[in-house]
Amino acid sequence: MTKISSSKIKIMVGSTVYGFPDQLAAICDVIESYGYEAVNSHRGTMRVDPTLSNLENCLQAVRDCDAFLGIIRPYYGSGNINGVNITFEEMKLAMKLKKPYWFLVHRDVTFARQLFRNLIPKGDTQNYELKKNHIFDIRTLDVYDYVIKNGEALETRTGNWAQEFYRLDEALTYVKVQFEDKSFIEEVVTRNKIK
């Protein structure tokens, strides 16, 4: 199998930032400690073309990266342009381009998903609406369902792993297990580039 070039493997880290900048920095630091280039807009490690929109710059970063780590959190993020969420679009593009990708999902998202699935309507109403708040954005459930390929037959789904975490150390354990073995990542990235 042909080896990839000697330049650092670029791993893009796509995530909302609100309430998470220190943890996001820690995740990027661990990735960089293994010899990769962590590409992340919040950290300023993403190349920006001043003639493009924020969305276009972020999507170009996805195209340019070798691998993608997406983090699904209970916040939808402030990067919304005309109803389009930048983080979600990054994740969708990484999957569409068949980049090697990994996902972390905060436990609050998986918990809310189970909770909402088990609500029973009382009376005549069949609709539920979650009041806008700073705790949880229900649209994150759409992101999670997309990533796990909800709706596809379980037995034929591939690339639908989203590792749940609650504390930073749990997220870092997953990052370590996935990225510490650089020869594994090189092989996955090389295999992807040959396709």
Short mmCIF file of N, CA, C and O in Angstrom, two decimals, residues 27-145:
data_model
loop_
_atom_site.label_atom_id
_atom_site.label_comp_id
_atom_site.label_asym_id
_atom_site.label_seq_id
_atom_site.Cartn_x
_atom_site.Cartn_y
_atom_site.Cartn_z
N ILE A 27 -8.70 18.59 23.55
CA ILE A 27 -8.83 17.54 22.53
C ILE A 27 -7.85 17.83 21.38
O ILE A 27 -7.14 16.92 20.92
N CYS A 28 -7.79 19.07 20.92
CA CYS A 28 -6.86 19.44 19.85
C CYS A 28 -5.41 19.24 20.31
O CYS A 28 -4.58 18.76 19.53
N ASP A 29 -5.11 19.58 21.55
CA ASP A 29 -3.75 19.40 22.08
C ASP A 29 -3.33 17.94 22.06
O ASP A 29 -2.20 17.61 21.70
N VAL A 30 -4.24 17.05 22.44
CA VAL A 30 -3.92 15.62 22.44
C VAL A 30 -3.67 15.14 21.01
O VAL A 30 -2.71 14.40 20.75
N ILE A 31 -4.51 15.56 20.09
CA ILE A 31 -4.32 15.18 18.68
C ILE A 31 -2.95 15.65 18.19
O ILE A 31 -2.21 14.90 17.55
N GLU A 32 -2.61 16.88 18.50
CA GLU A 32 -1.31 17.42 18.08
C GLU A 32 -0.15 16.72 18.77
O GLU A 32 0.92 16.56 18.18
N SER A 33 -0.36 16.26 20.00
CA SER A 33 0.72 15.56 20.73
C SER A 33 1.10 14.25 20.05
O SER A 33 2.20 13.74 20.26
N TYR A 34 0.21 13.71 19.22
CA TYR A 34 0.52 12.48 18.47
C TYR A 34 1.15 12.77 17.12
O TYR A 34 1.38 11.86 16.33
N GLY A 35 1.40 14.04 16.83
CA GLY A 35 2.10 14.40 15.59
C GLY A 35 1.21 14.76 14.43
O GLY A 35 1.67 14.86 13.30
N TYR A 36 -0.09 14.97 14.69
CA TYR A 36 -1.01 15.38 13.64
C TYR A 36 -1.16 16.90 13.67
O TYR A 36 -0.81 17.56 14.64
N GLU A 37 -1.73 17.44 12.62
CA GLU A 37 -2.12 18.84 12.59
C GLU A 37 -3.61 18.90 12.90
O GLU A 37 -4.42 18.35 12.16
N ALA A 38 -3.97 19.53 14.02
CA ALA A 38 -5.38 19.68 14.40
C ALA A 38 -5.91 20.95 13.76
O ALA A 38 -5.46 22.05 14.06
N VAL A 39 -6.87 20.81 12.86
CA VAL A 39 -7.47 21.94 12.16
C VAL A 39 -8.78 22.27 12.87
O VAL A 39 -9.67 21.43 12.95
N ASN A 40 -8.86 23.50 13.40
CA ASN A 40 -10.05 23.89 14.14
C ASN A 40 -10.23 25.40 14.04
O ASN A 40 -9.30 26.15 14.31
N SER A 41 -11.42 25.81 13.67
CA SER A 41 -11.67 27.25 13.46
C SER A 41 -11.51 28.04 14.75
O SER A 41 -10.93 29.13 14.73
N HIS A 42 -12.00 27.53 15.86
CA HIS A 42 -11.91 28.26 17.13
C HIS A 42 -10.47 28.52 17.54
O HIS A 42 -10.14 29.58 18.05
N ARG A 43 -9.62 27.56 17.30
CA ARG A 43 -8.20 27.70 17.67
C ARG A 43 -7.42 28.55 16.67
O ARG A 43 -6.27 28.89 16.90
N GLY A 44 -8.01 28.85 15.54
CA GLY A 44 -7.33 29.65 14.54
C GLY A 44 -6.36 28.86 13.70
O GLY A 44 -5.48 29.42 13.05
N THR A 45 -6.52 27.54 13.67
CA THR A 45 -5.61 26.68 12.90
C THR A 45 -6.21 26.28 11.56
O THR A 45 -5.70 25.39 10.90
N MET A 46 -7.28 26.95 11.18
CA MET A 46 -7.92 26.69 9.90
C MET A 46 -7.57 27.82 8.94
O MET A 46 -7.68 28.99 9.31
N ARG A 47 -7.15 27.47 7.75
CA ARG A 47 -6.85 28.48 6.74
C ARG A 47 -8.13 29.19 6.32
O ARG A 47 -9.15 28.54 6.07
N VAL A 48 -8.07 30.52 6.24
CA VAL A 48 -9.24 31.32 5.91
C VAL A 48 -8.97 32.13 4.64
O VAL A 48 -7.99 32.87 4.56
N ASP A 49 -9.84 31.96 3.65
CA ASP A 49 -9.80 32.77 2.44
C ASP A 49 -10.75 33.94 2.69
O ASP A 49 -11.95 33.74 2.83
N PRO A 50 -10.22 35.19 2.75
CA PRO A 50 -11.08 36.32 3.08
C PRO A 50 -12.15 36.62 2.05
O PRO A 50 -13.07 37.40 2.31
N THR A 51 -12.10 35.99 0.88
CA THR A 51 -13.13 36.22 -0.13
C THR A 51 -14.30 35.25 0.01
O THR A 51 -15.27 35.35 -0.74
N LEU A 52 -14.19 34.31 0.97
CA LEU A 52 -15.24 33.32 1.17
C LEU A 52 -16.02 33.59 2.46
O LEU A 52 -15.51 34.23 3.37
N SER A 53 -17.22 33.06 2.54
CA SER A 53 -18.01 33.16 3.77
C SER A 53 -17.44 32.21 4.82
O SER A 53 -16.63 31.32 4.50
N ASN A 54 -17.88 32.36 6.05
CA ASN A 54 -17.46 31.45 7.11
C ASN A 54 -17.83 30.00 6.77
O ASN A 54 -17.03 29.08 6.95
N LEU A 55 -19.03 29.82 6.27
CA LEU A 55 -19.47 28.48 5.88
C LEU A 55 -18.57 27.91 4.78
O LEU A 55 -18.11 26.78 4.87
N GLU A 56 -18.31 28.71 3.75
CA GLU A 56 -17.47 28.22 2.64
C GLU A 56 -16.05 27.89 3.13
O GLU A 56 -15.46 26.89 2.70
N ASN A 57 -15.50 28.71 4.02
CA ASN A 57 -14.16 28.43 4.56
C ASN A 57 -14.15 27.13 5.35
O ASN A 57 -13.23 26.33 5.22
N CYS A 58 -15.18 26.92 6.15
CA CYS A 58 -15.23 25.69 6.96
C CYS A 58 -15.39 24.46 6.07
O CYS A 58 -14.76 23.42 6.31
N LEU A 59 -16.22 24.57 5.04
CA LEU A 59 -16.40 23.43 4.14
C LEU A 59 -15.13 23.16 3.33
O LEU A 59 -14.80 22.00 3.06
N GLN A 60 -14.39 24.21 2.99
CA GLN A 60 -13.11 24.00 2.30
C GLN A 60 -12.13 23.29 3.22
O GLN A 60 -11.36 22.44 2.77
N ALA A 61 -12.16 23.62 4.49
CA ALA A 61 -11.28 22.94 5.45
C ALA A 61 -11.60 21.45 5.53
O ALA A 61 -10.70 20.62 5.65
N VAL A 62 -12.88 21.11 5.43
CA VAL A 62 -13.27 19.70 5.41
C VAL A 62 -12.69 19.03 4.15
O VAL A 62 -12.12 17.94 4.23
N ARG A 63 -12.80 19.70 3.02
CA ARG A 63 -12.27 19.13 1.77
C ARG A 63 -10.75 18.93 1.86
O ARG A 63 -10.22 17.97 1.31
N ASP A 64 -10.08 19.86 2.53
CA ASP A 64 -8.62 19.82 2.61
C ASP A 64 -8.06 18.87 3.67
O ASP A 64 -6.89 18.50 3.62
N CYS A 65 -8.88 18.49 4.65
CA CYS A 65 -8.36 17.65 5.73
C CYS A 65 -8.21 16.20 5.28
O CYS A 65 -8.79 15.77 4.28
N ASP A 66 -7.41 15.46 6.03
CA ASP A 66 -7.23 14.02 5.74
C ASP A 66 -8.22 13.17 6.52
O ASP A 66 -8.58 12.07 6.08
N ALA A 67 -8.64 13.67 7.68
CA ALA A 67 -9.56 12.93 8.55
C ALA A 67 -10.37 13.95 9.35
O ALA A 67 -9.98 15.11 9.45
N PHE A 68 -11.47 13.48 9.94
CA PHE A 68 -12.40 14.40 10.60
C PHE A 68 -12.85 13.81 11.92
O PHE A 68 -13.22 12.63 12.00
N LEU A 69 -12.82 14.65 12.96
CA LEU A 69 -13.38 14.29 14.26
C LEU A 69 -14.50 15.27 14.56
O LEU A 69 -14.26 16.47 14.71
N GLY A 70 -15.73 14.78 14.62
CA GLY A 70 -16.89 15.63 14.91
C GLY A 70 -17.34 15.42 16.34
O GLY A 70 -17.33 14.30 16.84
N ILE A 71 -17.73 16.51 16.97
CA ILE A 71 -18.19 16.45 18.36
C ILE A 71 -19.61 17.01 18.40
O ILE A 71 -19.83 18.18 18.08
N ILE A 72 -20.55 16.15 18.79
CA ILE A 72 -21.96 16.53 18.87
C ILE A 72 -22.26 16.87 20.32
O ILE A 72 -22.12 16.03 21.20
N ARG A 73 -22.67 18.11 20.52
CA ARG A 73 -22.95 18.58 21.87
C ARG A 73 -24.39 19.07 21.96
O ARG A 73 -25.06 19.20 20.95
N PRO A 74 -24.90 19.35 23.16
CA PRO A 74 -26.30 19.76 23.28
C PRO A 74 -26.60 21.16 22.76
O PRO A 74 -27.74 21.60 22.79
N TYR A 75 -25.59 21.85 22.26
CA TYR A 75 -25.78 23.18 21.69
C TYR A 75 -25.65 23.09 20.18
O TYR A 75 -24.76 22.41 19.68
N TYR A 76 -26.50 23.80 19.47
CA TYR A 76 -26.48 23.77 18.01
C TYR A 76 -25.41 24.69 17.46
O TYR A 76 -24.97 24.54 16.35
N GLY A 77 -25.00 25.65 18.25
CA GLY A 77 -23.92 26.53 17.85
C GLY A 77 -24.42 27.85 17.30
O GLY A 77 -25.57 27.99 16.90
N SER A 78 -23.52 28.82 17.30
CA SER A 78 -23.87 30.16 16.83
C SER A 78 -23.57 30.31 15.34
O SER A 78 -23.92 31.31 14.74
N GLY A 79 -22.91 29.33 14.74
CA GLY A 79 -22.55 29.41 13.33
C GLY A 79 -23.69 29.00 12.43
O GLY A 79 -23.60 28.00 11.72
N ASN A 80 -24.77 29.75 12.48
CA ASN A 80 -25.94 29.46 11.65
C ASN A 80 -26.11 30.57 10.62
O ASN A 80 -26.19 31.73 10.97
N ILE A 81 -26.15 30.20 9.34
CA ILE A 81 -26.31 31.17 8.26
C ILE A 81 -27.55 30.78 7.46
O ILE A 81 -27.59 29.70 6.86
N ASN A 82 -28.56 31.65 7.51
CA ASN A 82 -29.82 31.39 6.80
C ASN A 82 -30.37 29.99 7.12
O ASN A 82 -30.77 29.25 6.22
N GLY A 83 -30.36 29.63 8.40
CA GLY A 83 -30.90 28.35 8.81
C GLY A 83 -29.96 27.17 8.61
O GLY A 83 -30.34 26.03 8.86
N VAL A 84 -28.75 27.43 8.12
CA VAL A 84 -27.78 26.35 7.89
C VAL A 84 -26.74 26.40 9.02
O VAL A 84 -26.14 27.44 9.26
N ASN A 85 -26.56 25.28 9.70
CA ASN A 85 -25.61 25.21 10.79
C ASN A 85 -24.25 24.75 10.26
O ASN A 85 -24.14 23.69 9.65
N ILE A 86 -23.22 25.56 10.52
CA ILE A 86 -21.89 25.27 9.97
C ILE A 86 -21.35 23.93 10.46
O ILE A 86 -20.87 23.12 9.66
N THR A 87 -21.43 23.67 11.76
CA THR A 87 -20.88 22.41 12.29
C THR A 87 -21.57 21.20 11.67
O THR A 87 -20.92 20.23 11.29
N PHE A 88 -22.89 21.25 11.55
CA PHE A 88 -23.64 20.15 10.95
C PHE A 88 -23.24 19.97 9.49
O PHE A 88 -23.03 18.85 9.01
N GLU A 89 -23.07 21.08 8.76
CA GLU A 89 -22.67 20.99 7.36
C GLU A 89 -21.27 20.40 7.22
O GLU A 89 -21.00 19.64 6.28
N GLU A 90 -20.37 20.73 8.15
CA GLU A 90 -19.03 20.12 8.14
C GLU A 90 -19.13 18.61 8.28
O GLU A 90 -18.47 17.86 7.54
N MET A 91 -19.96 18.16 9.22
CA MET A 91 -20.11 16.73 9.46
C MET A 91 -20.70 16.02 8.24
O MET A 91 -20.22 14.97 7.82
N LYS A 92 -21.74 16.64 7.66
CA LYS A 92 -22.37 16.03 6.49
C LYS A 92 -21.39 15.93 5.32
O LYS A 92 -21.35 14.91 4.63
N LEU A 93 -20.59 16.98 5.13
CA LEU A 93 -19.64 16.95 4.02
C LEU A 93 -18.54 15.91 4.26
O LEU A 93 -18.16 15.19 3.32
N ALA A 94 -18.04 15.81 5.47
CA ALA A 94 -17.01 14.80 5.78
C ALA A 94 -17.53 13.40 5.46
O ALA A 94 -16.82 12.57 4.88
N MET A 95 -18.78 13.15 5.82
CA MET A 95 -19.37 11.84 5.54
C MET A 95 -19.60 11.65 4.04
O MET A 95 -19.31 10.58 3.50
N LYS A 96 -20.09 12.67 3.37
CA LYS A 96 -20.36 12.59 1.93
C LYS A 96 -19.07 12.33 1.15
O LYS A 96 -19.05 11.53 0.20
N LEU A 97 -17.99 13.01 1.56
CA LEU A 97 -16.70 12.84 0.88
C LEU A 97 -15.99 11.55 1.29
O LEU A 97 -14.92 11.25 0.77
N LYS A 98 -16.60 10.83 2.22
CA LYS A 98 -16.04 9.58 2.73
C LYS A 98 -14.64 9.78 3.33
O LYS A 98 -13.75 8.94 3.18
N LYS A 99 -14.48 10.93 4.00
CA LYS A 99 -13.25 11.14 4.76
C LYS A 99 -13.26 10.12 5.90
O LYS A 99 -14.33 9.76 6.39
N PRO A 100 -12.11 9.65 6.34
CA PRO A 100 -12.14 8.86 7.58
C PRO A 100 -12.67 9.78 8.68
O PRO A 100 -12.18 10.90 8.84
N TYR A 101 -13.71 9.34 9.37
CA TYR A 101 -14.31 10.21 10.38
C TYR A 101 -14.63 9.44 11.65
O TYR A 101 -14.86 8.23 11.63
N TRP A 102 -14.60 10.18 12.74
CA TRP A 102 -14.94 9.68 14.06
C TRP A 102 -15.85 10.72 14.69
O TRP A 102 -15.73 11.91 14.42
N PHE A 103 -16.76 10.25 15.57
CA PHE A 103 -17.66 11.17 16.25
C PHE A 103 -17.72 10.89 17.74
O PHE A 103 -17.74 9.74 18.17
N LEU A 104 -17.75 11.98 18.49
CA LEU A 104 -18.04 11.96 19.91
C LEU A 104 -19.41 12.59 20.09
O LEU A 104 -19.74 13.56 19.39
N VAL A 105 -20.22 12.06 20.98
CA VAL A 105 -21.54 12.64 21.25
C VAL A 105 -21.70 12.79 22.76
O VAL A 105 -21.45 11.86 23.52
N HIS A 106 -22.08 13.98 23.17
CA HIS A 106 -22.26 14.25 24.59
C HIS A 106 -23.46 13.46 25.12
O HIS A 106 -24.48 13.32 24.44
N ARG A 107 -23.32 12.98 26.32
CA ARG A 107 -24.36 12.16 26.94
C ARG A 107 -25.70 12.89 27.01
O ARG A 107 -26.76 12.26 26.93
N ASP A 108 -25.70 14.20 27.15
CA ASP A 108 -26.96 14.93 27.22
C ASP A 108 -27.76 14.77 25.93
O ASP A 108 -28.99 14.79 25.96
N VAL A 109 -27.08 14.62 24.81
CA VAL A 109 -27.77 14.43 23.52
C VAL A 109 -28.41 13.05 23.48
O VAL A 109 -29.59 12.91 23.12
N THR A 110 -27.66 12.02 23.86
CA THR A 110 -28.22 10.67 23.82
C THR A 110 -29.33 10.51 24.85
O THR A 110 -30.33 9.84 24.60
N PHE A 111 -29.17 11.15 26.01
CA PHE A 111 -30.21 11.09 27.04
C PHE A 111 -31.49 11.77 26.55
O PHE A 111 -32.58 11.21 26.66
N ALA A 112 -31.36 12.96 25.98
CA ALA A 112 -32.54 13.69 25.48
C ALA A 112 -33.24 12.90 24.38
O ALA A 112 -34.47 12.87 24.31
N ARG A 113 -32.45 12.25 23.53
CA ARG A 113 -33.04 11.46 22.45
C ARG A 113 -33.94 10.36 23.02
O ARG A 113 -35.06 10.15 22.55
N GLN A 114 -33.45 9.67 24.02
CA GLN A 114 -34.25 8.61 24.65
C GLN A 114 -35.46 9.20 25.37
O GLN A 114 -36.56 8.64 25.31
N LEU A 115 -35.27 10.32 26.04
CA LEU A 115 -36.37 10.96 26.76
C LEU A 115 -37.48 11.37 25.80
O LEU A 115 -38.66 11.05 26.02
N PHE A 116 -37.13 12.05 24.71
CA PHE A 116 -38.15 12.51 23.76
C PHE A 116 -38.84 11.34 23.05
O PHE A 116 -40.01 11.44 22.71
N ARG A 117 -38.14 10.25 22.86
CA ARG A 117 -38.76 9.08 22.23
C ARG A 117 -39.80 8.44 23.13
O ARG A 117 -40.65 7.69 22.67
N ASN A 118 -39.69 8.69 24.43
CA ASN A 118 -40.59 8.06 25.39
C ASN A 118 -41.66 8.99 25.95
O ASN A 118 -42.36 8.63 26.89
N LEU A 119 -41.81 10.16 25.37
CA LEU A 119 -42.88 11.06 25.79
C LEU A 119 -44.21 10.54 25.26
O LEU A 119 -44.31 10.09 24.12
N ILE A 120 -45.22 10.62 26.09
CA ILE A 120 -46.56 10.19 25.70
C ILE A 120 -47.46 11.43 25.75
O ILE A 120 -47.52 12.11 26.78
N PRO A 121 -48.15 11.73 24.65
CA PRO A 121 -49.00 12.92 24.66
C PRO A 121 -50.19 12.76 25.60
O PRO A 121 -50.75 11.68 25.71
N LYS A 122 -50.52 13.83 26.29
CA LYS A 122 -51.71 13.84 27.15
C LYS A 122 -52.77 14.68 26.47
O LYS A 122 -52.48 15.75 25.95
N GLY A 123 -53.97 14.19 26.46
CA GLY A 123 -55.06 14.96 25.87
C GLY A 123 -55.04 14.91 24.35
O GLY A 123 -54.56 13.95 23.74
N ASP A 124 -55.53 15.97 23.74
CA ASP A 124 -55.69 16.03 22.29
C ASP A 124 -54.41 16.38 21.54
O ASP A 124 -54.31 16.17 20.35
N THR A 125 -53.43 16.95 22.22
CA THR A 125 -52.23 17.41 21.52
C THR A 125 -51.30 16.25 21.17
O THR A 125 -51.14 15.32 21.94
N GLN A 126 -50.74 16.30 20.00
CA GLN A 126 -49.78 15.31 19.55
C GLN A 126 -48.41 15.94 19.33
O GLN A 126 -47.47 15.27 18.93
N ASN A 127 -48.31 17.23 19.54
CA ASN A 127 -47.07 17.95 19.25
C ASN A 127 -46.41 18.44 20.53
O ASN A 127 -47.09 18.86 21.45
N TYR A 128 -45.10 18.36 20.51
CA TYR A 128 -44.32 18.89 21.62
C TYR A 128 -43.36 19.92 21.07
O TYR A 128 -42.83 19.77 19.98
N GLU A 129 -43.16 20.95 21.84
CA GLU A 129 -42.23 21.98 21.44
C GLU A 129 -41.35 22.29 22.63
O GLU A 129 -41.84 22.46 23.75
N LEU A 130 -40.06 22.34 22.40
CA LEU A 130 -39.13 22.67 23.46
C LEU A 130 -38.85 24.16 23.39
O LEU A 130 -38.43 24.67 22.35
N LYS A 131 -39.14 24.84 24.47
CA LYS A 131 -38.91 26.28 24.53
C LYS A 131 -37.42 26.57 24.34
O LYS A 131 -36.56 25.82 24.81
N LYS A 132 -37.10 27.62 23.57
CA LYS A 132 -35.70 28.00 23.36
C LYS A 132 -35.03 28.22 24.71
O LYS A 132 -35.59 28.89 25.58
N ASN A 133 -33.86 27.63 24.87
CA ASN A 133 -33.16 27.70 26.16
C ASN A 133 -31.66 27.61 25.94
O ASN A 133 -31.21 27.38 24.82
N HIS A 134 -30.90 27.76 27.00
CA HIS A 134 -29.44 27.68 26.92
C HIS A 134 -28.91 26.34 27.43
O HIS A 134 -27.71 26.19 27.64
N ILE A 135 -29.80 25.39 27.62
CA ILE A 135 -29.40 24.09 28.15
C ILE A 135 -29.30 23.04 27.05
O ILE A 135 -28.35 22.27 27.01
N PHE A 136 -30.28 23.04 26.17
CA PHE A 136 -30.34 22.00 25.15
C PHE A 136 -31.06 22.52 23.91
O PHE A 136 -32.11 23.15 24.02
N ASP A 137 -30.52 22.22 22.76
CA ASP A 137 -31.16 22.58 21.49
C ASP A 137 -31.59 21.29 20.81
O ASP A 137 -30.76 20.44 20.48
N ILE A 138 -32.89 21.14 20.62
CA ILE A 138 -33.46 19.89 20.08
C ILE A 138 -32.92 19.55 18.70
O ILE A 138 -32.90 18.39 18.29
N ARG A 139 -32.42 20.54 17.96
CA ARG A 139 -31.88 20.27 16.63
C ARG A 139 -30.63 19.39 16.68
O ARG A 139 -30.27 18.76 15.68
N THR A 140 -29.99 19.30 17.84
CA THR A 140 -28.82 18.42 17.95
C THR A 140 -29.22 16.96 17.77
O THR A 140 -28.38 16.14 17.41
N LEU A 141 -30.48 16.65 17.99
CA LEU A 141 -30.95 15.28 17.78
C LEU A 141 -30.91 14.93 16.29
O LEU A 141 -30.63 13.79 15.92
N ASP A 142 -31.18 15.92 15.43
CA ASP A 142 -31.08 15.71 13.98
C ASP A 142 -29.63 15.41 13.59
O ASP A 142 -29.37 14.54 12.73
N VAL A 143 -28.70 16.13 14.20
CA VAL A 143 -27.28 15.90 13.93
C VAL A 143 -26.90 14.48 14.33
O VAL A 143 -26.28 13.74 13.55
N TYR A 144 -27.29 14.08 15.54
CA TYR A 144 -26.96 12.74 16.03
C TYR A 144 -27.59 11.67 15.15
O TYR A 144 -26.92 10.70 14.76
N ASP A 145 -28.87 11.83 14.81
CA ASP A 145 -29.54 10.83 13.95
C ASP A 145 -28.85 10.72 12.59
O ASP A 145 -28.73 9.63 12.03
#
